[in-house]
XYZ file of N, CA and C in Angstrom:
480
model
N 34.909 -8.709 24.364
C 34.778 -9.186 23.008
C 33.790 -10.316 22.606
N 32.309 -10.647 21.876
C 31.794 -11.520 21.681
C 32.597 -12.843 21.086
N 32.965 -13.678 20.888
C 33.064 -14.572 19.645
C 31.401 -15.413 18.913
N 31.706 -14.369 17.630
C 30.954 -14.410 16.525
C 30.797 -16.646 15.518
N 29.706 -16.843 15.712
C 29.853 -18.644 15.340
C 30.276 -18.231 13.762
N 30.274 -19.828 12.805
C 31.099 -19.331 12.507
C 30.273 -18.983 10.847
N 28.596 -19.197 11.114
C 27.549 -18.766 10.035
C 27.564 -17.068 10.466
N 27.731 -16.354 11.590
C 28.137 -14.814 11.388
C 29.314 -14.232 11.267
N 30.846 -15.549 11.273
C 31.568 -14.438 10.711
C 31.824 -14.818 8.579
N 31.057 -15.702 8.508
C 30.625 -15.717 7.160
C 29.295 -14.158 6.040
N 28.599 -14.956 7.225
C 26.892 -13.665 6.654
C 28.301 -11.887 6.798
N 29.068 -12.358 7.867
C 29.924 -10.128 8.306
C 31.085 -10.006 7.187
N 31.926 -11.356 6.686
C 32.538 -11.818 5.095
C 31.695 -11.533 4.074
N 30.479 -11.275 3.831
C 29.731 -11.059 2.686
C 29.418 -10.376 2.567
N 28.986 -9.381 4.297
C 28.496 -7.942 4.021
C 29.286 -8.027 3.477
N 30.510 -7.661 4.030
C 31.698 -6.236 3.864
C 32.303 -6.902 2.297
N 32.482 -7.985 1.532
C 32.974 -7.895 0.986
C 32.457 -7.458 -0.639
N 30.231 -7.871 -0.414
C 29.410 -7.737 -1.609
C 27.878 -7.012 -0.946
N 27.409 -7.336 0.114
C 26.701 -7.361 -0.299
C 25.895 -6.052 0.029
N 25.918 -4.794 0.225
C 25.927 -3.347 0.029
C 26.282 -3.312 -1.818
N 26.991 -3.917 -1.490
C 26.861 -3.030 -3.703
C 25.597 -4.453 -4.365
N 25.735 -5.482 -3.763
C 24.879 -6.996 -4.366
C 23.815 -5.989 -3.939
N 23.477 -5.669 -3.035
C 22.178 -4.321 -2.738
C 21.844 -3.492 -3.891
N 23.163 -2.441 -3.200
C 22.261 -1.597 -5.312
C 22.554 -2.284 -6.585
N 22.619 -3.031 -6.521
C 22.883 -3.328 -7.757
C 21.699 -4.062 -8.248
N 21.022 -4.969 -7.333
C 19.217 -5.342 -7.268
C 18.545 -4.542 -7.242
N 18.714 -3.508 -6.813
C 17.952 -2.455 -6.756
C 17.785 -1.191 -7.901
N 19.575 -0.855 -8.776
C 19.527 -0.804 -9.889
C 18.412 -1.735 -10.625
N 18.195 -2.974 -11.186
C 18.314 -3.529 -12.404
C 16.425 -3.965 -11.738
N 15.852 -4.041 -10.157
C 15.140 -4.474 -10.253
C 15.214 -6.025 -10.380
N 15.554 -6.390 -8.788
C 15.407 -8.089 -8.840
C 15.435 -8.549 -7.408
N 14.826 -9.646 -7.031
C 14.792 -9.736 -6.703
C 15.083 -10.435 -5.764
N 16.126 -9.486 -4.699
C 16.736 -10.870 -3.688
C 16.634 -11.575 -2.738
N 17.503 -13.519 -3.216
C 17.479 -13.698 -2.391
C 18.214 -14.373 -1.500
N 17.860 -14.067 0.173
C 18.933 -13.610 0.840
C 19.109 -14.925 1.928
N 20.246 -16.151 1.652
C 20.344 -16.651 2.579
C 20.892 -16.951 3.782
N 20.318 -15.820 5.402
C 20.357 -15.530 6.398
C 20.501 -16.788 7.142
N 21.446 -17.364 7.790
C 21.494 -17.723 8.864
C 22.791 -17.317 9.922
N 21.432 -16.963 11.288
C 22.045 -16.998 13.190
C 22.826 -15.545 12.156
N 22.233 -14.695 11.432
C 22.903 -13.574 11.222
C 21.807 -12.415 11.177
N 20.711 -12.786 11.926
C 19.381 -11.765 10.920
C 19.723 -10.358 11.722
N 20.115 -9.983 12.467
C 20.769 -7.692 12.698
C 22.039 -7.442 12.106
N 22.688 -8.436 11.485
C 23.601 -8.471 10.561
C 23.319 -7.835 8.654
N 22.149 -8.738 8.519
C 21.762 -8.639 7.210
C 20.964 -7.461 7.694
N 19.831 -7.106 8.103
C 19.084 -5.850 8.185
C 19.967 -4.456 8.567
N 20.891 -4.940 9.183
C 21.709 -3.712 8.671
C 21.713 -3.461 7.369
N 21.917 -4.045 7.093
C 23.484 -4.442 5.743
C 22.385 -3.260 4.646
N 20.804 -4.129 4.581
C 20.405 -3.597 3.994
C 18.834 -2.612 3.660
N 19.655 -1.590 6.182
C 18.804 -0.697 6.112
C 19.778 0.702 5.949
N 20.933 0.024 5.386
C 22.056 1.352 3.832
C 21.082 1.542 3.347
N 20.007 0.946 2.789
C 19.733 1.679 1.328
C 17.885 1.526 2.499
N 17.518 2.512 0.819
C 15.979 3.204 1.488
C 15.131 2.363 1.711
N 14.127 1.559 2.302
C 12.615 0.652 2.396
C 12.372 0.290 0.447
N 11.733 2.360 0.905
C 11.219 1.921 -0.731
C 11.965 1.279 -1.988
N 13.115 1.775 -2.004
C 14.212 1.736 -3.073
C 14.063 -0.151 -3.403
N 14.074 -0.825 -1.779
C 15.130 -2.299 -2.603
C 13.206 -2.653 -3.133
N 14.107 -3.609 -4.129
C 13.078 -4.932 -4.690
C 12.128 -5.844 -4.104
N 11.645 -6.863 -4.328
C 11.509 -8.214 -3.067
C 12.534 -8.560 -3.089
N 12.332 -8.688 -1.389
C 13.084 -9.709 -0.956
C 12.118 -10.952 -0.145
N 13.235 -12.096 -0.558
C 13.292 -13.053 0.103
C 14.214 -13.175 0.779
N 13.963 -13.911 2.183
C 14.947 -14.520 3.258
C 14.964 -16.510 2.828
N 15.283 -16.139 1.924
C 16.072 -18.031 1.785
C 16.734 -19.152 2.536
N 15.078 -20.344 2.775
C 15.486 -21.272 4.165
C 15.229 -21.019 5.092
N 14.405 -19.895 5.604
C 14.688 -19.111 6.154
C 14.710 -20.664 8.046
N 15.811 -20.515 9.520
C 15.679 -21.154 10.402
C 15.589 -20.129 11.354
N 15.426 -19.319 11.304
C 15.040 -17.904 12.217
C 14.784 -18.648 13.846
N 14.718 -17.376 14.122
C 12.574 -16.575 15.481
C 11.820 -16.743 15.050
N 10.493 -16.881 15.638
C 9.473 -16.236 15.533
C 9.537 -14.636 15.215
N 10.690 -13.913 16.091
C 10.045 -12.436 16.272
C 11.461 -11.900 15.308
N 12.084 -13.097 14.731
C 12.963 -12.148 13.669
C 11.826 -12.655 12.121
N 11.244 -13.268 12.490
C 10.455 -14.050 11.108
C 9.269 -12.664 10.931
N 9.215 -12.309 11.426
C 7.933 -10.927 12.431
C 8.423 -9.330 12.230
N 9.806 -9.285 12.239
C 10.204 -8.057 11.427
C 10.300 -8.361 9.918
N 10.711 -9.400 8.959
C 11.168 -9.309 8.105
C 9.552 -9.813 7.565
N 8.731 -9.813 8.139
C 7.128 -9.503 7.370
C 6.285 -7.980 7.938
N 7.153 -8.284 8.297
C 6.857 -6.687 8.767
C 7.656 -5.318 8.222
N 8.618 -5.466 7.226
C 9.216 -5.046 6.175
C 8.669 -5.511 4.874
N 7.920 -6.153 5.210
C 6.703 -6.661 3.534
C 7.839 -7.749 2.569
N 9.600 -8.870 3.709
C 9.986 -9.273 2.919
C 9.218 -11.033 2.699
N 9.439 -11.663 1.482
C 8.565 -12.590 1.859
C 9.569 -14.309 2.705
N 9.331 -14.830 3.043
C 9.960 -16.676 4.164
C 9.981 -17.701 3.385
N 10.938 -18.172 3.303
C 11.727 -19.809 1.818
C 11.329 -19.992 3.729
N 10.398 -20.998 3.312
C 10.235 -22.839 4.536
C 11.037 -23.823 3.638
N 11.556 -24.502 3.824
C 11.703 -25.436 3.547
C 11.425 -26.819 4.211
N 12.270 -28.569 4.144
C 11.882 -29.569 3.792
C 11.962 -30.065 5.874
N 12.796 -28.743 6.342
C 13.375 -28.083 8.119
C 11.707 -28.862 8.126
N 10.858 -27.945 8.078
C 9.617 -27.647 9.056
C 8.718 -28.982 8.989
N 9.318 -30.430 8.508
C 8.453 -31.463 8.221
C 9.682 -33.122 9.103
N 10.738 -31.774 9.927
C 11.381 -32.942 10.592
C 10.871 -33.255 11.733
N 11.180 -34.111 12.461
C 9.768 -33.713 13.767
C 10.655 -32.892 15.293
N 11.326 -32.375 15.306
C 12.424 -32.230 16.415
C 12.955 -30.472 16.480
N 13.884 -30.875 14.840
C 14.117 -29.258 14.246
C 12.995 -28.169 13.091
N 11.997 -28.780 13.146
C 11.016 -28.727 12.415
C 9.615 -27.689 13.250
N 10.401 -28.141 14.456
C 9.237 -27.624 15.548
C 9.151 -26.400 16.018
N 10.115 -25.165 16.169
C 9.308 -24.139 16.342
C 9.622 -23.841 14.501
N 9.666 -23.838 13.764
C 9.302 -23.286 12.247
C 7.608 -23.353 12.647
N 7.724 -24.770 12.711
C 5.871 -24.983 12.329
C 5.514 -23.899 13.127
N 5.750 -24.444 14.366
C 4.787 -22.951 15.854
C 4.016 -22.001 14.823
N 5.556 -21.075 14.087
C 5.572 -19.824 13.626
C 4.759 -19.910 12.396
N 4.338 -20.964 12.076
C 4.330 -20.851 10.528
C 2.268 -20.681 10.580
N 2.004 -20.925 11.332
C 0.082 -20.263 11.737
C 0.362 -18.885 11.633
N 1.290 -18.059 12.384
C 1.288 -16.472 13.060
C 1.882 -16.000 11.229
N 1.796 -16.225 10.291
C 2.834 -15.792 9.038
C 2.425 -15.888 7.707
N 1.375 -14.413 7.330
C 1.084 -14.844 6.036
C 0.726 -15.458 5.525
N -0.443 -16.110 4.599
C 0.681 -17.208 3.744
C 1.466 -16.287 2.655
N 0.438 -15.829 1.590
C 1.024 -15.271 0.639
C 2.082 -14.731 0.586
N 3.390 -14.736 2.321
C 4.070 -14.295 2.350
C 5.220 -15.306 2.640
N 4.684 -16.734 2.254
C 5.558 -17.885 2.488
C 5.703 -18.595 1.503
N 6.652 -18.595 0.603
C 7.308 -19.304 -0.012
C 7.843 -20.644 0.171
N 7.912 -21.837 -0.349
C 7.905 -23.029 0.113
C 8.991 -23.631 -0.884
N 9.872 -23.937 -0.231
C 11.573 -24.379 -0.922
C 12.126 -25.624 -1.007
N 13.242 -26.234 -1.601
C 13.427 -27.297 -0.531
C 15.539 -26.648 -0.189
N 15.641 -26.362 -1.174
C 16.800 -25.510 -0.790
C 17.961 -27.390 -1.501
N 17.411 -27.616 -2.425
C 18.131 -28.680 -3.726
C 18.978 -27.617 -3.901
N 20.089 -29.053 -3.941
C 19.744 -30.617 -3.628
C 20.423 -30.396 -1.783
N 20.883 -29.955 -0.796
C 21.512 -29.430 0.133
C 20.018 -30.085 1.195
N 19.936 -29.920 2.568
C 18.909 -30.874 3.916
C 18.251 -31.673 3.570
N 18.761 -32.136 2.763
C 17.144 -33.365 2.838
C 17.097 -33.277 3.945
N 16.112 -33.748 3.267
C 15.155 -34.045 4.908
C 14.069 -35.455 4.685
N 14.626 -36.616 3.617
C 13.530 -37.352 3.390
C 14.309 -38.790 4.216
N 14.125 -39.538 4.426
C 14.602 -41.040 4.933
C 15.649 -41.393 4.104
N 15.957 -42.091 4.408
C 16.777 -42.563 3.450
C 17.881 -42.075 2.601
N 17.644 -40.326 2.167
C 18.338 -39.274 1.130
C 19.054 -38.611 2.000
N 20.487 -38.120 1.691
C 20.818 -36.851 2.171
C 20.581 -34.991 2.075
N 19.602 -35.950 0.001
C 19.994 -34.419 -0.302
C 18.026 -34.118 -0.481
N 17.803 -33.126 -1.340
C 16.497 -33.120 -2.080
C 16.319 -32.497 -3.396
N 15.008 -32.435 -3.766
C 14.998 -32.234 -4.998
C 14.207 -31.510 -5.193
N 13.324 -30.236 -6.269
C 12.535 -29.160 -5.988
C 11.464 -30.273 -6.434
N 11.189 -31.795 -6.703
C 10.083 -32.339 -6.716
C 9.976 -32.816 -5.306
N 10.615 -32.399 -3.998
C 10.164 -32.694 -2.902
C 9.762 -30.599 -1.754
N 9.185 -30.394 -3.025
C 8.746 -28.993 -2.649
C 6.804 -29.901 -2.248
N 6.507 -30.173 -2.753
C 4.880 -31.006 -2.593
C 5.098 -31.633 -0.860
N 5.569 -32.302 -0.764
C 6.498 -32.686 0.774
C 6.387 -31.269 1.857
N 6.580 -30.509 1.628
C 6.863 -29.537 2.186
C 5.554 -28.830 2.124
N 4.911 -28.476 0.716
C 3.905 -27.652 1.239
C 2.375 -28.620 0.928
N 2.809 -30.176 1.484
C 1.975 -30.873 2.850
C 1.616 -30.480 4.283
N 3.136 -30.499 4.604
C 3.417 -30.340 5.741
C 2.789 -28.910 6.570
N 3.347 -27.641 5.585
C 2.071 -26.351 5.608
C 1.213 -26.738 5.239
N 0.027 -26.881 5.191
C -1.229 -27.119 5.069
C -1.078 -28.180 6.615
N -0.663 -28.211 6.882
C -1.147 -29.270 8.029
C -0.942 -28.424 9.433
N -0.277 -27.769 8.895
C 0.424 -27.087 10.271
C -0.386 -26.180 10.145
N -0.676 -25.252 9.188
C -1.235 -23.880 8.890
C -2.732 -24.467 9.143
N -3.832 -25.791 9.128
C -5.231 -25.751 9.079
C -5.379 -25.606 7.538
N -5.099 -25.912 6.756
C -6.110 -25.176 4.939
C -5.695 -26.357 4.504
N -5.879 -26.768 3.183
C -6.027 -28.182 2.931
C -5.554 -27.754 2.256
N -3.984 -29.383 1.399
C -2.884 -28.913 0.978
C -4.037 -27.808 -0.264
N -4.890 -28.306 -1.558
C -5.354 -28.191 -2.847
C -5.373 -26.464 -2.066
N -5.452 -26.061 -1.370
C -5.146 -24.207 -1.458
C -4.073 -24.319 -1.043
N -2.658 -24.571 0.053
C -1.821 -24.286 0.221
C -1.171 -23.969 -1.375
N -1.725 -25.348 -2.154
C -0.613 -25.043 -3.540
C -1.468 -23.947 -4.505
N -2.941 -23.955 -4.719
C -3.328 -22.635 -6.073
C -3.019 -21.719 -5.174
N -2.443 -21.341 -3.705
C -2.462 -19.603 -3.438
C -1.010 -19.156 -3.694
N -0.204 -21.033 -3.461
C 1.460 -20.559 -3.627
C 1.479 -20.854 -5.311
N 0.194 -20.557 -6.461
C 1.128 -20.477 -7.763
C 0.514 -19.651 -8.369
N -0.540 -19.157 -7.497
C -1.126 -17.517 -8.096
C -0.171 -16.439 -7.643
N 0.943 -16.684 -7.029
C 1.323 -15.986 -6.336
C 2.946 -16.178 -7.472
N 2.979 -16.843 -8.539
C 4.226 -17.297 -9.038
C 5.400 -16.053 -8.793
N 4.452 -14.838 -8.778
C 5.109 -13.731 -9.180
C 5.559 -12.537 -8.276
N 6.482 -11.262 -7.783
C 6.139 -10.777 -7.466
C 5.903 -9.489 -7.315
N 4.916 -8.856 -6.259
C 4.096 -7.879 -6.064
C 4.880 -6.357 -6.469
């Protein structure tokens, strides 16, 4: 039997106790789902597959730190992917920055996970205003102007 990580155990606990019900409730209320999946991609996909794909509301995979393969699967499913200040970190953010050019800009959500996941020197926390730095790093990484990224992100302020 394979040993599960702490994050996978947490995801399974949430799946067992909440999420199919929560997903169905989101469908019933036509409310978007913001899902924090960490090292539990397969478990999350399995749960979402329990509901007919065309019934699912818009889904954001919040605070994404997964692999390029996982990101591609989420995009193919029509989900949005949230990137935080982790993309601004030199080493930890490198794999995420590598995948950013392959993700359509209209599927990227710029976020900070405030007050968690601080990425600025001298601070252990983040705040919503730090989205500006995330957007700057996104623009630099995908070779677009900062204003283009900001214009695109503010035009997409509601889910389709």
